[in-house]
mmCIF file of C-alpha atoms and ligand atoms in Angstrom:
data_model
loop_
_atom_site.group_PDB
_atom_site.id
_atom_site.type_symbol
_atom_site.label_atom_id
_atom_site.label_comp_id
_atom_site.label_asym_id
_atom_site.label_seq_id
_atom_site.Cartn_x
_atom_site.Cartn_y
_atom_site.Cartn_z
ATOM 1 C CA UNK A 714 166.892 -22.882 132.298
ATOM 2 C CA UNK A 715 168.737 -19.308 131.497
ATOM 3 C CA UNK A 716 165.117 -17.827 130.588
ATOM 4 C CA UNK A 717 163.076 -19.145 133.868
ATOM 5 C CA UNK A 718 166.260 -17.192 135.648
ATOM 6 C CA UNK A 719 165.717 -14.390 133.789
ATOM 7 C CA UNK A 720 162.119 -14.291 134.735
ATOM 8 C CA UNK A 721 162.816 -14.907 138.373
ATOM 9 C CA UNK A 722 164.872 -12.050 138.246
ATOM 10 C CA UNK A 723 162.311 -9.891 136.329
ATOM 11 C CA UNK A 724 160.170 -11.154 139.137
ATOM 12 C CA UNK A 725 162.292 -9.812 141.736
ATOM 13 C CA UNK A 726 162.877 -6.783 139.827
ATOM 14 C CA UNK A 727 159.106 -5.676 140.234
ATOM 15 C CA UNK A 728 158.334 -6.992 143.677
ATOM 16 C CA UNK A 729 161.734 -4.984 144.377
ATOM 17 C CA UNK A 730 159.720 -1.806 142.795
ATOM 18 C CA UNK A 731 156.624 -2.666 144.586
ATOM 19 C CA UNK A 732 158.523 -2.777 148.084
ATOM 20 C CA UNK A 733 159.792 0.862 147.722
ATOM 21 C CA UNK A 734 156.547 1.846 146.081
ATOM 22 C CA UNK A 735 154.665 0.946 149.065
ATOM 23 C CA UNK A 736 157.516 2.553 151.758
ATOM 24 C CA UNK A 737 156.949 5.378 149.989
ATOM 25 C CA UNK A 738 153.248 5.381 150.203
ATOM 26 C CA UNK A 739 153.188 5.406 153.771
ATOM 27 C CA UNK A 740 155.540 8.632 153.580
ATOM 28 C CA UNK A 741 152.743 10.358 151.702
ATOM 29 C CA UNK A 742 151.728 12.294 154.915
ATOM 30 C CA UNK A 743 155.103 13.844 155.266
ATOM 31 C CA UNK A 744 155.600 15.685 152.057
ATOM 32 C CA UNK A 745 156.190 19.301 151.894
ATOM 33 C CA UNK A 746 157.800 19.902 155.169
ATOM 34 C CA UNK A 747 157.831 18.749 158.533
ATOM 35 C CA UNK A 748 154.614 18.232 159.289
ATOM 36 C CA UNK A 749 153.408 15.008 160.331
ATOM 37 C CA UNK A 750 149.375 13.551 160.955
ATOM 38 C CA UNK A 751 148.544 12.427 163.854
ATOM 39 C CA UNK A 752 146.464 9.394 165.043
ATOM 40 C CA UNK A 753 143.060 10.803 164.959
ATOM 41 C CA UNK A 754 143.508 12.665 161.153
ATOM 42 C CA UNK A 755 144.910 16.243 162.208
ATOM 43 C CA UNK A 756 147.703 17.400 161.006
ATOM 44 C CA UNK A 757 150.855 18.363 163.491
ATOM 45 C CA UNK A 758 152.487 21.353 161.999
ATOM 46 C CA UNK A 759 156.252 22.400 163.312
ATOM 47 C CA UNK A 760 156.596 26.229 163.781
ATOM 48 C CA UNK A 761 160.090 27.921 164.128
ATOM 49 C CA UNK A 762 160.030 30.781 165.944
ATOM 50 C CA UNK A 763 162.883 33.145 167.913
ATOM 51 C CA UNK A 764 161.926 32.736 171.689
ATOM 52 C CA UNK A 765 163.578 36.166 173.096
ATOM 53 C CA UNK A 766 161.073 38.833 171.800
ATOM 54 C CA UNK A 767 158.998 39.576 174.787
ATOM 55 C CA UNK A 768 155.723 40.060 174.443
ATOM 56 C CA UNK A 769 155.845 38.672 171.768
ATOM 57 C CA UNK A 770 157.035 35.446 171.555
ATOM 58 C CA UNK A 771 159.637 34.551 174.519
ATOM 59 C CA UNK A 772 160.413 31.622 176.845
ATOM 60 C CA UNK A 773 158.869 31.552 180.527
ATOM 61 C CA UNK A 774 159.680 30.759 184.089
ATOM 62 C CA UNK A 775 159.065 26.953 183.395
ATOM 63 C CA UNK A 776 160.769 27.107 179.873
ATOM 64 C CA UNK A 777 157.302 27.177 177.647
ATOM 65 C CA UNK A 778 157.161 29.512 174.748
ATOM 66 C CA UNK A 779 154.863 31.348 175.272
ATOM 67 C CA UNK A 780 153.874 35.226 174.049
ATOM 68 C CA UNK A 781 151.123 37.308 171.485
ATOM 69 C CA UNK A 782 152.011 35.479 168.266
ATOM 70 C CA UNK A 783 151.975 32.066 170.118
ATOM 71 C CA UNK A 784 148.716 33.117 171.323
ATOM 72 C CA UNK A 785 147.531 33.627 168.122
ATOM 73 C CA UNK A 786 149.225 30.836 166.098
ATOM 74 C CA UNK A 787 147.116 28.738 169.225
ATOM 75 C CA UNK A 788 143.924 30.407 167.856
ATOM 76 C CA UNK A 789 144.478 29.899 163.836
ATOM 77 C CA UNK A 790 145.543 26.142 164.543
ATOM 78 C CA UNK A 791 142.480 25.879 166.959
ATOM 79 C CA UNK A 792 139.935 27.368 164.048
ATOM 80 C CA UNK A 793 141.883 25.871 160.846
ATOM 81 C CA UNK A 794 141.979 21.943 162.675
ATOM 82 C CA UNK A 795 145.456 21.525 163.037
ATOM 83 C CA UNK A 796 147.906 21.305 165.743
ATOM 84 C CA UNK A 797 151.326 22.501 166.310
ATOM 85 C CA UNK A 798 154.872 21.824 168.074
ATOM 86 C CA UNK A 799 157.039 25.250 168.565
ATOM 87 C CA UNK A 800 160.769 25.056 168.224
ATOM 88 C CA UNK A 801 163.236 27.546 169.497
ATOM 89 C CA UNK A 802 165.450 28.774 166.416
ATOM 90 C CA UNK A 803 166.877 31.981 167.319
ATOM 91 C CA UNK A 804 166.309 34.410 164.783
ATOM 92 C CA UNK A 805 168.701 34.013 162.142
ATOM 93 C CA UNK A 806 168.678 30.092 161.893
ATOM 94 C CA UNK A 807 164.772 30.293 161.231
ATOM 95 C CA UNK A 808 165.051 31.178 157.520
ATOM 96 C CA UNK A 809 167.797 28.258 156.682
ATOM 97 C CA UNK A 810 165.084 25.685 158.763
ATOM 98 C CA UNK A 811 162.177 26.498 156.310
ATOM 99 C CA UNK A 812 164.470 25.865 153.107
ATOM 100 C CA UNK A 813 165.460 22.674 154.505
ATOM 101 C CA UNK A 814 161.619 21.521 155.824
ATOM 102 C CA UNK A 815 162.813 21.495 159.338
ATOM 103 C CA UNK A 816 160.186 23.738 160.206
ATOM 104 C CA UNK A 817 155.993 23.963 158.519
ATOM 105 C CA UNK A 818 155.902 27.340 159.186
ATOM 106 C CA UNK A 819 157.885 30.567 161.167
ATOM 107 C CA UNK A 820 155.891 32.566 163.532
ATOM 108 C CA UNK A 821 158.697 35.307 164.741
ATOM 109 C CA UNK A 822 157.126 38.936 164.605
ATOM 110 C CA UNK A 823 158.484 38.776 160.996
ATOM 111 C CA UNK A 824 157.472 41.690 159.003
ATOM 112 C CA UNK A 825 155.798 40.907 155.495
ATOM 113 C CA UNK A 826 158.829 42.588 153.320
ATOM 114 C CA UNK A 827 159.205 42.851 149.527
ATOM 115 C CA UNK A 828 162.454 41.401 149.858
ATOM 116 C CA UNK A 829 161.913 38.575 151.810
ATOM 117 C CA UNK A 830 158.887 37.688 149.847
ATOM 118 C CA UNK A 831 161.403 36.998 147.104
ATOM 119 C CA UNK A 832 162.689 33.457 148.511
ATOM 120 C CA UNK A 833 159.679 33.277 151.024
ATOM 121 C CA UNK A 834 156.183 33.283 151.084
ATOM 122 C CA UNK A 835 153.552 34.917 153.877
ATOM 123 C CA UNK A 836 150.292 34.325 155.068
ATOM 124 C CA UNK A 837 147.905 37.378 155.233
ATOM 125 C CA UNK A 838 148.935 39.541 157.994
ATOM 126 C CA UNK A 839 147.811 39.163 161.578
ATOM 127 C CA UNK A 840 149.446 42.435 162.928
ATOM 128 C CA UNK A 841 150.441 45.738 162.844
ATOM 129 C CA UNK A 842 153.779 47.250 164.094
ATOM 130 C CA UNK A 843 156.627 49.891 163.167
ATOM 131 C CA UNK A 844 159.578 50.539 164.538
ATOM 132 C CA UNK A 845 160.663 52.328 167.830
ATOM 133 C CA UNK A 846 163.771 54.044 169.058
ATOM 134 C CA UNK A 847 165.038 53.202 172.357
ATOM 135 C CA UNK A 848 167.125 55.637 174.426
ATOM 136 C CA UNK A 849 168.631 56.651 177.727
ATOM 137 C CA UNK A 850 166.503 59.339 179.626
ATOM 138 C CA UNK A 851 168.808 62.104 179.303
ATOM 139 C CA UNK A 852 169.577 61.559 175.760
ATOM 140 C CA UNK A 853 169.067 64.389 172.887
ATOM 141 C CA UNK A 854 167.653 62.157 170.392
ATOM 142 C CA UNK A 855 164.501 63.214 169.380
ATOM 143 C CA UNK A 856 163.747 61.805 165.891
ATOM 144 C CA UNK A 857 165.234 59.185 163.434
ATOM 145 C CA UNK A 858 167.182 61.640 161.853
ATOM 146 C CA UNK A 859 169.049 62.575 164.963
ATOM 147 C CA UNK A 860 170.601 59.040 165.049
ATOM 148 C CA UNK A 861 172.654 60.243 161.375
ATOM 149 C CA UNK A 862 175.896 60.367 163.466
ATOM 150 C CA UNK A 863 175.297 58.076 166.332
ATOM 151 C CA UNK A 864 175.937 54.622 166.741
ATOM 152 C CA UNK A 865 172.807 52.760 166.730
ATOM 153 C CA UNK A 866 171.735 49.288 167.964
ATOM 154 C CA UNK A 867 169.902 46.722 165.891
ATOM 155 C CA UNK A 868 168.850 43.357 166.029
ATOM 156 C CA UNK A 869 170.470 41.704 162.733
ATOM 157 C CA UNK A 870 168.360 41.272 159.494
ATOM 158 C CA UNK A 871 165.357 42.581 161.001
ATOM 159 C CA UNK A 872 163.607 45.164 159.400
ATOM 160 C CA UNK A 873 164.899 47.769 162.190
ATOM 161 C CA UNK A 874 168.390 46.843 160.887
ATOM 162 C CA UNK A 875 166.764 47.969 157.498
ATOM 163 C CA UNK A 876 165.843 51.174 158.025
ATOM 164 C CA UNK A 877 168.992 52.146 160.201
ATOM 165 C CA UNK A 878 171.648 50.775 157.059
ATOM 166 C CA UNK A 879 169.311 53.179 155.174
ATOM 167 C CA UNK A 880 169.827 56.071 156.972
ATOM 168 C CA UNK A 881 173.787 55.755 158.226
ATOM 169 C CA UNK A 882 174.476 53.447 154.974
ATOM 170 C CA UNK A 883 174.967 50.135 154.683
ATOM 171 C CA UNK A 884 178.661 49.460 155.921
ATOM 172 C CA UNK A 885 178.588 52.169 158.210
ATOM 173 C CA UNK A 886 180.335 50.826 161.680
ATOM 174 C CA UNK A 887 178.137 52.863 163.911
ATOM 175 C CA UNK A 888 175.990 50.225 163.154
ATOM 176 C CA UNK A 889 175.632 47.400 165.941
ATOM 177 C CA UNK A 890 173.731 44.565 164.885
ATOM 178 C CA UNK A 891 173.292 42.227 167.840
ATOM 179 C CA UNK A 892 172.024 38.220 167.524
ATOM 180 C CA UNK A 893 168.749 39.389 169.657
ATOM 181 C CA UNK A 894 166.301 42.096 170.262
ATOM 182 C CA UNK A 895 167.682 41.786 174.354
ATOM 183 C CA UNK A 896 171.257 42.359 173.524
ATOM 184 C CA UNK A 897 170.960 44.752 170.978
ATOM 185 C CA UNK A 898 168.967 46.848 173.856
ATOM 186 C CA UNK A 899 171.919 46.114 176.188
ATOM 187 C CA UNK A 900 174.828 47.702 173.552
ATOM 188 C CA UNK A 901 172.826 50.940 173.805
ATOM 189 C CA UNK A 902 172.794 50.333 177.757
ATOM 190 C CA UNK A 903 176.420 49.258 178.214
ATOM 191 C CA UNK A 904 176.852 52.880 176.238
ATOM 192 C CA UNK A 905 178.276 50.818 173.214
ATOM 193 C CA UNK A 906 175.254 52.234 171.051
ATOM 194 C CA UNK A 907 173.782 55.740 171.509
ATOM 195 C CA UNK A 908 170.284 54.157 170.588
ATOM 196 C CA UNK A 909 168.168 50.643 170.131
ATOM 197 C CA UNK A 910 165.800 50.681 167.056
ATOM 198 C CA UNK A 911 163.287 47.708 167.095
ATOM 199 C CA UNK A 912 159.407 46.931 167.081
ATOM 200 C CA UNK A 913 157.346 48.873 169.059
ATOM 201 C CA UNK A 914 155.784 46.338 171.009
ATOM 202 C CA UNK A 915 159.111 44.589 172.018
ATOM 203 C CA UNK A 916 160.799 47.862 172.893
ATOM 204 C CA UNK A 917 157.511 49.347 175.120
ATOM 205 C CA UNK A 918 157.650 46.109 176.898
ATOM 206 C CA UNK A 919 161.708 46.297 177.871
ATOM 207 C CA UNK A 920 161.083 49.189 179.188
ATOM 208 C CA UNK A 921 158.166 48.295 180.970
ATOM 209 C CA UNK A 922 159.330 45.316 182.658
ATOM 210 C CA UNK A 923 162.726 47.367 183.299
ATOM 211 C CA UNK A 924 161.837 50.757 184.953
ATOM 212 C CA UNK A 925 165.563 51.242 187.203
ATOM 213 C CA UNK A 926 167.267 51.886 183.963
ATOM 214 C CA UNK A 927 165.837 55.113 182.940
ATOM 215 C CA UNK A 928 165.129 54.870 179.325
ATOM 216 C CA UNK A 929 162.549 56.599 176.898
ATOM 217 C CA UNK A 930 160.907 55.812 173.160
ATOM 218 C CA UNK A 931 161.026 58.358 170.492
ATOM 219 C CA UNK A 932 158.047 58.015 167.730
ATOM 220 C CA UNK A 933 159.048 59.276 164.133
ATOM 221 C CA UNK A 934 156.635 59.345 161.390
ATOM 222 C CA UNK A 935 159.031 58.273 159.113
ATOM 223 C CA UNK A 936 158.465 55.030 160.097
ATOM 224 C CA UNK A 937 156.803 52.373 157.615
ATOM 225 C CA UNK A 938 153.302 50.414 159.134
ATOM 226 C CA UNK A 939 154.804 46.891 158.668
ATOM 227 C CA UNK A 940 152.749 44.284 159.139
ATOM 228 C CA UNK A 941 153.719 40.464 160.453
ATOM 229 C CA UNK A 942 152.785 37.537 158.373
ATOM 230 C CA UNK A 943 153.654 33.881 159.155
ATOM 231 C CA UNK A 944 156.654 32.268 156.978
ATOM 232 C CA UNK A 945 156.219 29.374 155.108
ATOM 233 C CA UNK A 946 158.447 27.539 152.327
ATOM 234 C CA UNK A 947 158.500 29.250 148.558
ATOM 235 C CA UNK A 948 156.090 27.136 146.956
ATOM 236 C CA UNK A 949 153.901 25.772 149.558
ATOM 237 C CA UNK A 950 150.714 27.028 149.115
ATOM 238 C CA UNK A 951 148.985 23.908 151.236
ATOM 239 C CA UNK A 952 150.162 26.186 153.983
ATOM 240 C CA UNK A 953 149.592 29.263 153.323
ATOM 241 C CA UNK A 954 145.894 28.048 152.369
ATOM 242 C CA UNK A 955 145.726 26.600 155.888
ATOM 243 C CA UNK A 956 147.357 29.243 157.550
ATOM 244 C CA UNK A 957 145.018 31.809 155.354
ATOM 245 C CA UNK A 958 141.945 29.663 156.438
ATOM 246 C CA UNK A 959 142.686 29.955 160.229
ATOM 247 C CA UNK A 960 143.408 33.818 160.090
ATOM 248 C CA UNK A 961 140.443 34.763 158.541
ATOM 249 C CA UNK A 962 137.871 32.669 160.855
ATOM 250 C CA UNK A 963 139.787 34.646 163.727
ATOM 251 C CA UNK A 964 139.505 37.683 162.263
ATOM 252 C CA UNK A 965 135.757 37.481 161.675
ATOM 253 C CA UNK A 966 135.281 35.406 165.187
ATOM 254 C CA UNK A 967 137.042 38.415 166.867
ATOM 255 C CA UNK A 968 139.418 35.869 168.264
ATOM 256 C CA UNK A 969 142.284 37.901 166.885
ATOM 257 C CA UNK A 970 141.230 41.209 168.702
ATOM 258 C CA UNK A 971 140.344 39.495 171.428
ATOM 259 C CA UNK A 972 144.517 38.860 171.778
ATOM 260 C CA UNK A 973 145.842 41.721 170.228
ATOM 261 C CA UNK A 974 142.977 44.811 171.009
ATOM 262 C CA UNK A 975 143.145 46.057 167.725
ATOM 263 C CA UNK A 976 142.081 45.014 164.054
ATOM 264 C CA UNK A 977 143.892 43.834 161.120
ATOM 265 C CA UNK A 978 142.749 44.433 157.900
HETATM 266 N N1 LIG B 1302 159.548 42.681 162.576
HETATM 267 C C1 LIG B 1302 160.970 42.655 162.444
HETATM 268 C C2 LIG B 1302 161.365 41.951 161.179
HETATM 269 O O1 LIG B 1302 160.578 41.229 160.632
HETATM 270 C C3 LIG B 1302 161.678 42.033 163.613
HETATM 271 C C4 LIG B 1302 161.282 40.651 163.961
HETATM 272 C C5 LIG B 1302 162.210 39.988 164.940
HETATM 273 N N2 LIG B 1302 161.567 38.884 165.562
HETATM 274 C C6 LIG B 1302 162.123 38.147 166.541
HETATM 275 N N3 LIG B 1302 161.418 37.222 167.115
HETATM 276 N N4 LIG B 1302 163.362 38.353 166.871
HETATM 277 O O2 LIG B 1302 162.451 42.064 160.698
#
């Protein structure tokens, strides 16, 4: 009697096993991030990205995000066969969400940096930027060095944050580093900040869209080409390969300069 109870139980034992075994299997789709596969085979990838970087990526009238890199994260999904949902992070929140799988990838302007390539990994790059200096019409600033005693404007952890720690030093308090691109411009408006330093692209357009507030840009050599790459998880090549795959059939379909007007090589 004792042993055909102990067999029953071995019994249950394995179909136990076999139970989780197969609710795993049906997970199999889902491993290594977010992503999920969709009814007819594609895969639906989540992208992160920081909505307030006009042209770049930014919401619209009707609450889309919308912008260049959307544009082009569109194309690479479109050539490379999968499909993707975009999620509004903010800017800082978007490196957290890839540790924890919340999001596939990060499309966000983000700037292919030595440092960041430590704890992340990058597609090939898509783009070409550097950064700008942003300041009121009447101002004396005329190069990156002139901002040495100033208080300058930044958005936070960006690469224009970078270069201005390097310059004033890193806990200098003339440095304002703002949550966004938009209210990092608006310090240097209020007159809290003597100058804005951001991508050139986001900091042409602000003044473009905003011509009763008299502003100018001032160029300086000094400033490093960077080039944007899409953010993935340390570690997950199946990604980057896809993401790889879709950027080059743009860039030899001439998809990619099609949106942006100029090469990447
Ligand atoms: N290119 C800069 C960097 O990587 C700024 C990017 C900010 N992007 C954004 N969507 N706020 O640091």
């Amino acid at each position: 009697m004792g042993r055909t109870f102990k067999r029953l139980l071995l019994l249950a034992a394995v179909l136990c096993t076999s139970i989780v075994l197969v609710a795993c299997g049906t997970k199999t789709d889902n491993t290594n991030g977010a992503s999920q596969t969709n009814t007819d085979g594609k895969k639906k990838l989540i992208v992160g990205t920081d909505a307030t970087y006009a042209p770049m990526e930014y919401m619209d009238a009707k609450g889309n995000i919308v912008g260049i890199d959307i544009d082009i994260v569109n194309a690479i999904a479109e050539a490379a066969g999968f499909e993707v949902e975009y999620k509004n992070y903010g800017w800082e929140p978007l490196f957290p969400a890839l540790d924890n799988e919340e999001i596939d990838f990060a499309v966000s302007s983000i700037t292919i940096d030595e440092e960041r390539k430590q704890s992340f990994d990058f597609s090939d790059p898509y783009f070409i930027a550097n950064q700008l200096i942003l300041v009121q019409e009447s101002s004396d600033v005329a190069s990156f060095n002139d901002l040495k005693d100033k208080k300058v404007s930044v958005q936070i952890n960006t690469t224009g944050h970078k270069a201005v720690k390097k310059l004033l030093g890193k806990t200098n308090k003339n440095i304002v580093a703002a949550e966004t691109m938009p209210l990092a411009i608006s310090e240097m408006i209020n007159g809290n900040a003597d100058a804005a330093v951001g991508d050139n692209a986001v900091v042409i357009e602000y003044k473009v869209n905003n011509p009763k507030v008299k502003l100018k840009t001032v160029e300086d050599d000094s400033f490093e080409k960077e080039y944007y790459g899409l953010m993935v998880k340390k570690g997950n090549q199946e990604i980057v390969d896809l993401l790889n795959d879709g950027i080059k059939k743009i860039k030899e379909n001439g998809k990619l300069k099609e949106i942006t007007g100029f090469d990447v090589e």
